[in-house]
PDB file of C-alpha atoms and ligand atoms in Angstrom:
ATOM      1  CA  UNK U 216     -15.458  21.437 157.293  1.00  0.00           C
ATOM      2  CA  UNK U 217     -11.706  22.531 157.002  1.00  0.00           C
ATOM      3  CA  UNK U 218     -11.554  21.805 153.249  1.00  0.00           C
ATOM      4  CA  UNK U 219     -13.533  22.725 150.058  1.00  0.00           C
ATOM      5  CA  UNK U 220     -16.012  20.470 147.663  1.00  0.00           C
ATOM      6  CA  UNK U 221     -16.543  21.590 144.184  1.00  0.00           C
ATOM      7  CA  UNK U 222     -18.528  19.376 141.935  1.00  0.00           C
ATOM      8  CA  UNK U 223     -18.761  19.293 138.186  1.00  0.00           C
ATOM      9  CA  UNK U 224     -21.759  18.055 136.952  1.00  0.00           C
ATOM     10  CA  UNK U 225     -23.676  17.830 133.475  1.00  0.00           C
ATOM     11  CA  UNK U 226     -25.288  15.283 130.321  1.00  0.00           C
ATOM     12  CA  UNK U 227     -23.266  13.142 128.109  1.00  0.00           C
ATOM     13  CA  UNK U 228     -20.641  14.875 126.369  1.00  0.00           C
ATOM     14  CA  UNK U 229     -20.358  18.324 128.627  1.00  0.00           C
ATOM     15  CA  UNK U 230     -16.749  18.058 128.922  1.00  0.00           C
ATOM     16  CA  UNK U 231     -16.952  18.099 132.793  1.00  0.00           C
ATOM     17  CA  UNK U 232     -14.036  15.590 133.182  1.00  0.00           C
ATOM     18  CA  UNK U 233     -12.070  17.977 130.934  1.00  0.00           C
ATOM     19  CA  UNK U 234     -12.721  20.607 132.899  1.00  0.00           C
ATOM     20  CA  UNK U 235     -12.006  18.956 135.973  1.00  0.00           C
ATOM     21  CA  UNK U 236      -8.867  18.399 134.403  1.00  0.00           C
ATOM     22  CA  UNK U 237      -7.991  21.659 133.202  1.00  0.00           C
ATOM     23  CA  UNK U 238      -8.931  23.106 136.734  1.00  0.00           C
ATOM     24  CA  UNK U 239      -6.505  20.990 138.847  1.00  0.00           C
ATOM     25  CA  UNK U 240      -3.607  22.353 136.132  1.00  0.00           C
ATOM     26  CA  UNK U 241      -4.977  25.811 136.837  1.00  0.00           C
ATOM     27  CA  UNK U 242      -4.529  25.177 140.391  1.00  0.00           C
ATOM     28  CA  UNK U 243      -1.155  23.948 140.433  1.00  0.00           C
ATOM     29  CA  UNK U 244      -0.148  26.542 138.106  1.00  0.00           C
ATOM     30  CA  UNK U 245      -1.302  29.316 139.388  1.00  0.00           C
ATOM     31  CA  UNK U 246      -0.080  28.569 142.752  1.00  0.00           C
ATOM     32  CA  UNK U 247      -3.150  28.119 144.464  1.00  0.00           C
ATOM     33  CA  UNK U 248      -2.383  24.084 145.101  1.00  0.00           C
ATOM     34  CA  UNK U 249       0.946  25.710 146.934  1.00  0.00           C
ATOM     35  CA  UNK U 250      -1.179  28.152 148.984  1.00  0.00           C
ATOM     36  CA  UNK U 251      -3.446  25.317 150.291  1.00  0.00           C
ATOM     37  CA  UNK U 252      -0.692  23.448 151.683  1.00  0.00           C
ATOM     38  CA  UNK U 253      -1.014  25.834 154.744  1.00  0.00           C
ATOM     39  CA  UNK U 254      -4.291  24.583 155.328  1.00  0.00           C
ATOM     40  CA  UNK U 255      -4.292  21.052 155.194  1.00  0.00           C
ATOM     41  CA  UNK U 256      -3.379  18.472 158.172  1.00  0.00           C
ATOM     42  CA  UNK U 257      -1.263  15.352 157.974  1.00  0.00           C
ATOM     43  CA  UNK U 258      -0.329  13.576 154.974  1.00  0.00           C
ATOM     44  CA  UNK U 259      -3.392  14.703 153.374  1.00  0.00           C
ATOM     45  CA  UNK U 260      -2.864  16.311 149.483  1.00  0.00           C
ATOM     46  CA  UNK U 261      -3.985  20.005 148.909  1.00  0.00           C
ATOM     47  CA  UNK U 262      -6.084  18.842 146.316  1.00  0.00           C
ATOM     48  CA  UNK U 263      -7.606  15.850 145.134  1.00  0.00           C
ATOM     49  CA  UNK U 264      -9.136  14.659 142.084  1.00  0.00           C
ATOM     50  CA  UNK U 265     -11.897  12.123 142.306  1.00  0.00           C
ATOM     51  CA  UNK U 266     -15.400  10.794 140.811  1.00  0.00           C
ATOM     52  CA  UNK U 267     -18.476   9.141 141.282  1.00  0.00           C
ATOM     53  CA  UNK U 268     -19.097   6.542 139.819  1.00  0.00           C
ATOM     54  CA  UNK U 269     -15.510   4.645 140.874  1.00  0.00           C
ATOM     55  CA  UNK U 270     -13.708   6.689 143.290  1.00  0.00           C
ATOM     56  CA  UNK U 271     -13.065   4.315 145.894  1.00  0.00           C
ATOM     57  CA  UNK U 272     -11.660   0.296 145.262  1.00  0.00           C
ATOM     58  CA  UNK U 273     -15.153  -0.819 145.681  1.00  0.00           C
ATOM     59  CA  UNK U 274     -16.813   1.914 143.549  1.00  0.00           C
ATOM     60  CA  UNK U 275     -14.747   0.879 140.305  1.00  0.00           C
ATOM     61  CA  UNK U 276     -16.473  -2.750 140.603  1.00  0.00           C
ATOM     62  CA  UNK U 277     -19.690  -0.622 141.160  1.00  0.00           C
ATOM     63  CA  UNK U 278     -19.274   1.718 138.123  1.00  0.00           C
ATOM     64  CA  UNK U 279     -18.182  -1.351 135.884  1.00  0.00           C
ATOM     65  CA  UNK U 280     -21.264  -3.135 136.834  1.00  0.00           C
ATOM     66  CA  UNK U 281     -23.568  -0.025 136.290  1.00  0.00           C
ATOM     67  CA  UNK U 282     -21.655   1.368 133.191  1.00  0.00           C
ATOM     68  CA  UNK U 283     -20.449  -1.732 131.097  1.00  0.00           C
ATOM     69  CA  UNK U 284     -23.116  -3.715 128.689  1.00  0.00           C
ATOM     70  CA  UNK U 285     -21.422  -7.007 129.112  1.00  0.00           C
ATOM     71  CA  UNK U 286     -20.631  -6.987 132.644  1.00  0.00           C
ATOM     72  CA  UNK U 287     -24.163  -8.245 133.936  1.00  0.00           C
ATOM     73  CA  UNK U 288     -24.200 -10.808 130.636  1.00  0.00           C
ATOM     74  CA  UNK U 289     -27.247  -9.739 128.903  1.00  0.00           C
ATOM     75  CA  UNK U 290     -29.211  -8.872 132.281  1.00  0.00           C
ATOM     76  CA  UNK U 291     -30.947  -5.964 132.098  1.00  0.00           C
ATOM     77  CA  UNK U 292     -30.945  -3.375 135.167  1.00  0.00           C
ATOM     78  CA  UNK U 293     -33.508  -3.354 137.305  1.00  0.00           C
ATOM     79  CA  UNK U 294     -33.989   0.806 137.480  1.00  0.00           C
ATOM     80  CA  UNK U 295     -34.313  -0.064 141.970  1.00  0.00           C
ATOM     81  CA  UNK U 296     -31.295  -1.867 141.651  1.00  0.00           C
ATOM     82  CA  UNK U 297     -29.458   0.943 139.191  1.00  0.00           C
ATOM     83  CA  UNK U 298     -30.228   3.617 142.063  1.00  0.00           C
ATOM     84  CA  UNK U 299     -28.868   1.922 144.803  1.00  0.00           C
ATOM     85  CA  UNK U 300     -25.994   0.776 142.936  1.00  0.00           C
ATOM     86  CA  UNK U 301     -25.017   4.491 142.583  1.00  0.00           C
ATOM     87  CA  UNK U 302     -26.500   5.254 145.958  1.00  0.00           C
ATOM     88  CA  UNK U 303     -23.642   2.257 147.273  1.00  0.00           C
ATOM     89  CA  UNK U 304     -21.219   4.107 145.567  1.00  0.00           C
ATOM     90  CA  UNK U 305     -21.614   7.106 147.153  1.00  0.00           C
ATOM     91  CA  UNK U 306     -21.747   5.719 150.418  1.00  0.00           C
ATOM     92  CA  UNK U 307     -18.694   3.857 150.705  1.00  0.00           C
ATOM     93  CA  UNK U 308     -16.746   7.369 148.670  1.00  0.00           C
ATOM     94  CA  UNK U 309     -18.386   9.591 150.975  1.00  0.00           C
ATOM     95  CA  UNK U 310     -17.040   7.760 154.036  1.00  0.00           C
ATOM     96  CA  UNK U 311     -13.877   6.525 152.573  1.00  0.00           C
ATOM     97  CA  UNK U 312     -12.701   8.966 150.744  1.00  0.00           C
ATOM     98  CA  UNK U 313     -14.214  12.648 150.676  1.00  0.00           C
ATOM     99  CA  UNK U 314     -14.826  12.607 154.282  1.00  0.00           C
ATOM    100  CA  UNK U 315     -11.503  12.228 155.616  1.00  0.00           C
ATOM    101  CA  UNK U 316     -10.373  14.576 153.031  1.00  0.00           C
ATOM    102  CA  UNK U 317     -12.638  17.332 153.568  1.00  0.00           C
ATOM    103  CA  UNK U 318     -11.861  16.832 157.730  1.00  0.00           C
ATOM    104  CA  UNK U 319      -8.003  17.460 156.597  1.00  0.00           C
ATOM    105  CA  UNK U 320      -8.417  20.533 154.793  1.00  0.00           C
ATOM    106  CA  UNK U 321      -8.463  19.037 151.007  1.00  0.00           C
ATOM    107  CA  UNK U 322     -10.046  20.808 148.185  1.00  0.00           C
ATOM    108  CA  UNK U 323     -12.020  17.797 146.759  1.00  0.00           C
ATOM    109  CA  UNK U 324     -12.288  18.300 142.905  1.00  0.00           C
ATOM    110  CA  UNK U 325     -15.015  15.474 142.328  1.00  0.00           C
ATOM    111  CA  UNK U 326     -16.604  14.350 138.617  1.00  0.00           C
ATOM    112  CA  UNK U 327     -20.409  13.984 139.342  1.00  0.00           C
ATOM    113  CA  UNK U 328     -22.079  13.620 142.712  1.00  0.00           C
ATOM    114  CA  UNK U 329     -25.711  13.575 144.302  1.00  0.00           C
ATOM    115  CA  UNK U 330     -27.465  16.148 141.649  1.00  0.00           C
ATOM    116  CA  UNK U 331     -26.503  13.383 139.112  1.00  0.00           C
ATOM    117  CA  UNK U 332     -28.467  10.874 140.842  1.00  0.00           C
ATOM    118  CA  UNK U 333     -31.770  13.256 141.087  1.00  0.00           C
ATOM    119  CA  UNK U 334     -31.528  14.042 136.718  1.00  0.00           C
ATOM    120  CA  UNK U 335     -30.333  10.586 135.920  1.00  0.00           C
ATOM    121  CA  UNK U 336     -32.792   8.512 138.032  1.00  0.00           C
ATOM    122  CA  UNK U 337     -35.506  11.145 139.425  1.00  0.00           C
ATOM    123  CA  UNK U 338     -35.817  12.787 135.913  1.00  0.00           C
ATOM    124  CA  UNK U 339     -34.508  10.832 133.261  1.00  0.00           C
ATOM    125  CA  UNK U 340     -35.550   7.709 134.726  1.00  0.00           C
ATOM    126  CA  UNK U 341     -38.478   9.053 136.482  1.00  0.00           C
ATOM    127  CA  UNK U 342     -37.970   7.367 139.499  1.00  0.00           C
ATOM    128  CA  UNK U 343     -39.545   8.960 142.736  1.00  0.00           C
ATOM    129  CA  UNK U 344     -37.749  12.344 143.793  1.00  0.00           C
ATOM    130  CA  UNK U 345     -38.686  11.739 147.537  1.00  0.00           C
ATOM    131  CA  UNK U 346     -37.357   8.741 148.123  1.00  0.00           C
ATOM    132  CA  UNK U 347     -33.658   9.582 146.019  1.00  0.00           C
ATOM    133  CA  UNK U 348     -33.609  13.070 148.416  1.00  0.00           C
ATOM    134  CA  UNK U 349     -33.828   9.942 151.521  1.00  0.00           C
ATOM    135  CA  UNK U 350     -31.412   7.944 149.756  1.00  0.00           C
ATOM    136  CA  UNK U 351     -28.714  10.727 148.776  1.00  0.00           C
ATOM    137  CA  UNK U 352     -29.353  12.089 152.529  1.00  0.00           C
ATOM    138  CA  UNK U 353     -28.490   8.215 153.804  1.00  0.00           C
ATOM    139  CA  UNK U 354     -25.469   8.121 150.767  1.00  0.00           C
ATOM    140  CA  UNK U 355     -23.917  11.530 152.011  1.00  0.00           C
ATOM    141  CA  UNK U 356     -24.732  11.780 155.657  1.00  0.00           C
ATOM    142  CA  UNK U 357     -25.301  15.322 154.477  1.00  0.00           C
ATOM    143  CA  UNK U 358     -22.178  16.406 152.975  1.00  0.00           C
ATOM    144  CA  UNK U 359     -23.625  18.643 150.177  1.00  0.00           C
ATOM    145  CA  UNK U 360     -21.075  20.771 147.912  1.00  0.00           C
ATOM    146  CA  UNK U 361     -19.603  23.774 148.664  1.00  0.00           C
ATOM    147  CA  UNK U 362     -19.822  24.938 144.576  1.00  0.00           C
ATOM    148  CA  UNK U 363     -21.083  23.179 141.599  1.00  0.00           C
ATOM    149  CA  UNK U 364     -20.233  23.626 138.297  1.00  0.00           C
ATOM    150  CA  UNK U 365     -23.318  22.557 135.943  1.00  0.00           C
ATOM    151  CA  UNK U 366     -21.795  22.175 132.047  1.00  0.00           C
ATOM    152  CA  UNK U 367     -25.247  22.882 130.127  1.00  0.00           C
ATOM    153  CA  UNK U 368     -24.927  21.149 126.987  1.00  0.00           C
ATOM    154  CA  UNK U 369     -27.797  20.356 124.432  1.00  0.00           C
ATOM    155  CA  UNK U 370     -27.932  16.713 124.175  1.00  0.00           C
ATOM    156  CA  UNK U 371     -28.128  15.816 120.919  1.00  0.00           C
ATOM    157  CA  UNK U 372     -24.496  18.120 120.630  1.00  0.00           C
ATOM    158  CA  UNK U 373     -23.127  16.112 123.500  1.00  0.00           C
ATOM    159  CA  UNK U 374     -23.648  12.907 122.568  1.00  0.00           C
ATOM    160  CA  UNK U 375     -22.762  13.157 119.165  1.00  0.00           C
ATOM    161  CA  UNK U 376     -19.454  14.622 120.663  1.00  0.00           C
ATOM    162  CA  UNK U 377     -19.433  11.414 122.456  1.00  0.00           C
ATOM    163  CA  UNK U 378     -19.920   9.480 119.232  1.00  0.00           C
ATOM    164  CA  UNK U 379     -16.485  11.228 118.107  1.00  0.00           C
ATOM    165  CA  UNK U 380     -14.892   9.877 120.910  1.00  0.00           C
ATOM    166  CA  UNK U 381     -16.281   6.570 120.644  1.00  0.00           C
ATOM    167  CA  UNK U 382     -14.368   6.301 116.768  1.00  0.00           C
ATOM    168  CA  UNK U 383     -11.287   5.287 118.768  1.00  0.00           C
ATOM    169  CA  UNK U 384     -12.144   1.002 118.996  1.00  0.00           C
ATOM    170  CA  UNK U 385     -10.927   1.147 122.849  1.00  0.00           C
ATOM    171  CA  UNK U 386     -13.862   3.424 124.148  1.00  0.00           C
ATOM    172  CA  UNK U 387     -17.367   1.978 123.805  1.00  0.00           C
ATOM    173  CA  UNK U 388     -20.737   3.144 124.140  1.00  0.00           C
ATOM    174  CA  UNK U 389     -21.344   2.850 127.821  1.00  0.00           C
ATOM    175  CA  UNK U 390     -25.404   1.716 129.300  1.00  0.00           C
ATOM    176  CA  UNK U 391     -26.138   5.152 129.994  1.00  0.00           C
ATOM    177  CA  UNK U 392     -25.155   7.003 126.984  1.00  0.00           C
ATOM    178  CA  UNK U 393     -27.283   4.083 125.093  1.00  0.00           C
ATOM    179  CA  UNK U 394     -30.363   5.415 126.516  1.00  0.00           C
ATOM    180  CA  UNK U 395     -33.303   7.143 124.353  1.00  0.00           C
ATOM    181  CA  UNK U 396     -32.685  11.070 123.409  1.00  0.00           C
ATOM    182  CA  UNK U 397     -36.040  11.799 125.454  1.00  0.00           C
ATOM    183  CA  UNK U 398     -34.147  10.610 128.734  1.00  0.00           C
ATOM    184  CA  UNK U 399     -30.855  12.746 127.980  1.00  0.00           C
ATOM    185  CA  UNK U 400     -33.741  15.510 127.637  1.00  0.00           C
ATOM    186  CA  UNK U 401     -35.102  15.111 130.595  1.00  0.00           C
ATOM    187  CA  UNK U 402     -32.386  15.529 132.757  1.00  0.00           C
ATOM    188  CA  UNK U 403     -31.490  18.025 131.703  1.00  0.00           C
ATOM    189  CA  UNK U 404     -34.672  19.702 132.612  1.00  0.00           C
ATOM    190  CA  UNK U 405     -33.767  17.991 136.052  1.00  0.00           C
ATOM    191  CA  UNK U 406     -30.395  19.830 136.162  1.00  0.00           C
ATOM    192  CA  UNK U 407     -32.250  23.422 134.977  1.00  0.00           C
ATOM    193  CA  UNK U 408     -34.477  22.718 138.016  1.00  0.00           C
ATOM    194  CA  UNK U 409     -32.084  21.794 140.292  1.00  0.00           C
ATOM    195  CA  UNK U 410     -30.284  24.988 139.330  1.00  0.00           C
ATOM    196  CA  UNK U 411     -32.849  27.266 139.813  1.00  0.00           C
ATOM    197  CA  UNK U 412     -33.753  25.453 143.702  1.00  0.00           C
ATOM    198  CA  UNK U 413     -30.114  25.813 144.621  1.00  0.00           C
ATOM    199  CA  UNK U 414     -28.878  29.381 143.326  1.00  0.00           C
ATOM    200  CA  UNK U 415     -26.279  29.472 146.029  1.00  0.00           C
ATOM    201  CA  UNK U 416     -24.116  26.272 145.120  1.00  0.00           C
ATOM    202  CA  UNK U 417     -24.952  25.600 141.447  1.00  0.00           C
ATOM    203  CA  UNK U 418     -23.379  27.732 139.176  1.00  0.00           C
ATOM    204  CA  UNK U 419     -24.622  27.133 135.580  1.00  0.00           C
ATOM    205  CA  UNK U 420     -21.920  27.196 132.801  1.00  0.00           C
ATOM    206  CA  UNK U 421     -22.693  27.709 128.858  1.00  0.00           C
ATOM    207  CA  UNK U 422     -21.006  24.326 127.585  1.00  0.00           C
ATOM    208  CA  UNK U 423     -21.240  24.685 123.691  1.00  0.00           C
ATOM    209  CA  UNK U 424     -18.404  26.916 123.685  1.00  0.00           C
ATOM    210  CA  UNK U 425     -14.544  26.136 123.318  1.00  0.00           C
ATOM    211  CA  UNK U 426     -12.512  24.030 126.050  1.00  0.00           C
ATOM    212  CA  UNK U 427     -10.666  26.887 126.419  1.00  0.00           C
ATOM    213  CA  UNK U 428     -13.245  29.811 127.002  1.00  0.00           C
ATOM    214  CA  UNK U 429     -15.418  27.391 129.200  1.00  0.00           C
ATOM    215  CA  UNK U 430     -12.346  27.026 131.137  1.00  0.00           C
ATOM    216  CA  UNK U 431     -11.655  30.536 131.749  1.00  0.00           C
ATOM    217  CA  UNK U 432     -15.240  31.282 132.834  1.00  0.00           C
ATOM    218  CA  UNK U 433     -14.885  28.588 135.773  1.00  0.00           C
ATOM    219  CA  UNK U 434     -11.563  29.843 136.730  1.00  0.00           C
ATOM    220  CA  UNK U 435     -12.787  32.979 136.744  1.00  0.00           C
ATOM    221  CA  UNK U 436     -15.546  32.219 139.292  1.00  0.00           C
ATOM    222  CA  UNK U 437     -13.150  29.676 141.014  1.00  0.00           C
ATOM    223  CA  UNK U 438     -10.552  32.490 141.828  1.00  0.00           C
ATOM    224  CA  UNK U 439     -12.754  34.653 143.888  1.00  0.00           C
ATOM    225  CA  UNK U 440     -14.172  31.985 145.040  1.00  0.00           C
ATOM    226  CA  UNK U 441     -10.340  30.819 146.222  1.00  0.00           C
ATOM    227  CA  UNK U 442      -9.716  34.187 148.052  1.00  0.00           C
ATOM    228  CA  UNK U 443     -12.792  34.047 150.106  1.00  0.00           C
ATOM    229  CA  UNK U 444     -11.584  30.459 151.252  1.00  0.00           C
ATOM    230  CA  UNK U 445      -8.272  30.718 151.596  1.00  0.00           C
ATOM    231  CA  UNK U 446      -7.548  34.319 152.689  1.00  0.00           C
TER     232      UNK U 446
HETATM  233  P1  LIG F 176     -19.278   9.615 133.988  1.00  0.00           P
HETATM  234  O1  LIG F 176     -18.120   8.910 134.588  1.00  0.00           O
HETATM  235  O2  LIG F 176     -19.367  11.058 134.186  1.00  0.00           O
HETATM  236  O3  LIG F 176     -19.353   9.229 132.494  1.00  0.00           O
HETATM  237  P2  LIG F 176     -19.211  10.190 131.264  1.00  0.00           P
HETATM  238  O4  LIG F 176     -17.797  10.659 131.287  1.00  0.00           O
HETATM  239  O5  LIG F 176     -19.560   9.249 130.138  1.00  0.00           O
HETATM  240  O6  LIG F 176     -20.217  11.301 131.452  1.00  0.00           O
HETATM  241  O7  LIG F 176     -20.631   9.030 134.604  1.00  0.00           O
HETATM  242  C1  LIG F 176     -21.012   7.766 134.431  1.00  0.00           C
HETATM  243  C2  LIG F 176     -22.451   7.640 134.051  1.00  0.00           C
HETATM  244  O8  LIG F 176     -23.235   7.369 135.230  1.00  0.00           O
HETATM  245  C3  LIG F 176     -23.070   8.848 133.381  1.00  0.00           C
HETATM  246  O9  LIG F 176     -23.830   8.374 132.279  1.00  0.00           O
HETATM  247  C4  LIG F 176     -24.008   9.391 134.421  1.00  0.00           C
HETATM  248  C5  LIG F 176     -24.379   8.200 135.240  1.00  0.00           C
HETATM  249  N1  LIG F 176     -24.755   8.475 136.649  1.00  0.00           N
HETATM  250  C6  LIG F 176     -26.073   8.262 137.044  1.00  0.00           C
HETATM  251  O10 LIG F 176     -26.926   7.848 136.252  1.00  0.00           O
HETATM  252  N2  LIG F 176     -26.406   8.486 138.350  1.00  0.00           N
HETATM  253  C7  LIG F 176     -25.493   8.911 139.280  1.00  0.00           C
HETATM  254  O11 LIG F 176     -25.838   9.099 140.467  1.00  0.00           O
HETATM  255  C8  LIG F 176     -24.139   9.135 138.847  1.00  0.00           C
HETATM  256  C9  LIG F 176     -23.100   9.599 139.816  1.00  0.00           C
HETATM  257  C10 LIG F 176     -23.816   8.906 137.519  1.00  0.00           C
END
């Protein structure tokens, strides 16, 4: 693949949107988004931000349906139905969106991907590992990250930094933040393993810390990372 796919990943209340954020600043200032020009084809962008769930026209309808209380009425979620409504997601991103962007030289900054689905529904919902590896392989047609950043926070710290957020009337406590602390637990036992299976793409970031010191350990790792790719 011409381009480059870094994923952020983590709980409730990591601050991986942040992050993502802060990195695509770093980019730009730093130069690095000019350098990448060179490298991509067409009308493509050297650098995109993007996130699962909603990163594609259909994918906001999904994530509003998955993430807002009142948008089923007071149906609950069937857990099935929850997995393939991220699994849908991922499909129609992965083929709309980070495909063709990747194929053009892109570097793909993307908020949550597959390793969500395996801690969210394989360990905090408990739903069988086997058949999520099938459906993520079906979702992706095998386009794993190239780097992912894992913000490891303790969840009762992130949420209630999501609670803080949550003063201001406009944001509201979404489905999955609602869930029991003994699921937020869980996956993050599911990221830890993940972690440890995939050494070479998941890089595991201390996420108690400051904004700004979390940032300069991933833009630490990013720019070496950066030369290697883009000699
Ligand atoms: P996100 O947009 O990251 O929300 P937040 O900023 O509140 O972390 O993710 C939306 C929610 O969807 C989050 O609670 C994690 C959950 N999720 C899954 O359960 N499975 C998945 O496969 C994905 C991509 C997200």
């Amino acid at each position: 693949m011409l381009g480059k796919f870094i994923v952020f990943e983590g709980g409730e209340g990591a601050g991986k949107t942040t992050q993502l954020n802060l990195v695509n600043e770093w980019l730009t200032g730093s130069g690095w988004t000019s350098r990448m020009k060179g490298y991509v084809q067409g009308d493509y962008p050297p650098v995109l931000t993007t996130r699962e769930p909603g990163g594609t026209a259909l994918g906001k309808s999904i994530r509003k349906l998955l993430l807002d209380v009142t948008a089923t009425g007071n149906e609950a979620i069937d857990e099935e139905a929850e997995l393939l409504l991220f699994a849908a997601d991922r499909a129609q991103h992965v083929s709309n969106c980070l495909l063709p962007h990747l194929q053009h030289g892109s570097l793909v900054l993307c908020d949550r991907y597959t390793d969500s689905t395996i801690a969210y529904q394989g360990y905090g919902r408990e739903l069988d590992l086997t058949l999520i590896h099938q459906l993520n392989q079906i979702a992706t047609q095998g386009l794993a990250s190239d780097l992912t950043f894992w913000l490891d926070i303790d969840p009762e710290f992130g949420l209630a930094r999501t609670h803080d957020r949550e003063q201001d009337p406009e944001i509201e406590t979404d489905r999955m933040e609602a869930n029991e602390i003994a699921f937020h637990q869980r996956l993050r036992q599911g990221f830890a393993d993940l972690a440890r299976q995939h050494p070479e793409r998941i890089v595991r970031i201390e996420a108690h810390q400051s904004d700004d010191v979390v940032a300069q350990q991933i833009q630490g790792i990013l720019e070496s990372r950066l030369q290697e790719w883009y000699p």
